[in-house]
């Protein structure tokens, strides 16, 4: 094969297509803490003035001009006509544009309480937005009248009273990684997209490069602080923990994978790994890797990528994950992704990430590559690997974003896999991407999963899919709104062809296991695209859905917090 092409599609296009801390806490300054930095500066200035007065010393320099103090960002109301309004209407996916009566920029739990109270009294629909990376229109919905911009609430710190790490929902994953790394040398097994907001990522379960080793993000969730509204319209703040005797434990459970925008507004998360003991923060979450081993191998998606070659590579990748995804099994330290473009852009890559300190890490990766290229599958046209600093790997700007500054319109569909795709499904995957009529930015990902994720029971959190070994993502990204209908339809029909035997969707069986709520797809609730007879709720939540409905009835009985795939009230 020739060297792989780098035309058209990008890593970003492929992968896009995964107040203050409580009293007695320690907060890492400089990570979303501009207000605290200003306060500290003011205190330092006051102390300096007092010292000068006490010693009757004049300043060493001549007249210094006064500098106006920049006020802290407080709660804001941004309404139509404000020059800032239009820039706040969209999330990451520019297909969707909201039309709220106002955008409430909130900076504290108190601000959220006031905003929710105002919305309830006015009878207005409200929705919180942390990072704005929802694939569908859950926050950028014209029906939403009050949009809560949670982005200023981005503090990350250690709460001594809770003996857990406190993370506000507006923190981006890159900020979370940076704060935990610099402050305590710990981390969470969260996603590889540093600009994704914590609020949505955590509530939907969360996973990333360390999940096969340490589980899902919510497996480390200790508590949540949530602003809720009762049947009488009373707004209150509730803290719910995973402690067995906590009367609010069901609310914690619902936020451990039940998805965002369902029960109230989360204003703070606390994290501590199960079984972690003592008061040393450095021992309460997984240790941060010093370096990550990054490996890339590539094949050319051209005429030499025949159906037999293509399907063999995918099949082998799947079989390896079938054999190496039990908790603690050899290879569970490897996070591998097949990034596949199409015949028009020539992309077909294997990417592997792992803690560089793992025993014989290069040998483990070589064994994976040997398995992928077994049974006559071709060797890659190129391969390269080496260590990179952990913080570089996890905070590189834009990594994992959908599209780029121009290509910000996309449609993604996803699925869980218990084993490698069946032969007819592999043939359908190849047919769509090998078609020269395929959109230039169309692609798919096969993402390694399982490992320690499987060590948790399906009903221990709201994440029901615990025996899966991979996730699949099918996507298309484009530029102009005039092309929306054609590009969305291409992905819809392509996905339906892959799941033709089960009504166009990944019905749980020996191969498939539904889909991931953080990769929402409203088509699963559309009988035109889901003819399986299996409701969308079962595809996402399986047997956990009835319990989620009961929790919805208890904590959001008026169904104030809702979207196209929100938890429904019972009956």
Short mmCIF file of C-alpha atoms in Angstrom, two decimals, residues 546 548-554 568-571:
data_model
loop_
_atom_site.label_atom_id
_atom_site.label_comp_id
_atom_site.label_asym_id
_atom_site.label_seq_id
_atom_site.Cartn_x
_atom_site.Cartn_y
_atom_site.Cartn_z
CA UNK A 546 -37.91 2.19 35.24
CA UNK A 548 -34.75 6.39 36.50
CA UNK A 549 -38.42 7.15 35.88
CA UNK A 550 -39.23 6.72 39.56
CA UNK A 551 -36.38 9.06 40.49
CA UNK A 552 -37.64 11.54 37.91
CA UNK A 553 -41.07 11.48 39.56
CA UNK A 554 -39.51 12.07 42.97
CA UNK A 568 -39.99 10.35 31.07
CA UNK A 569 -42.31 10.44 34.04
CA UNK A 570 -43.86 7.04 34.81
CA UNK A 571 -47.03 6.28 32.93
#
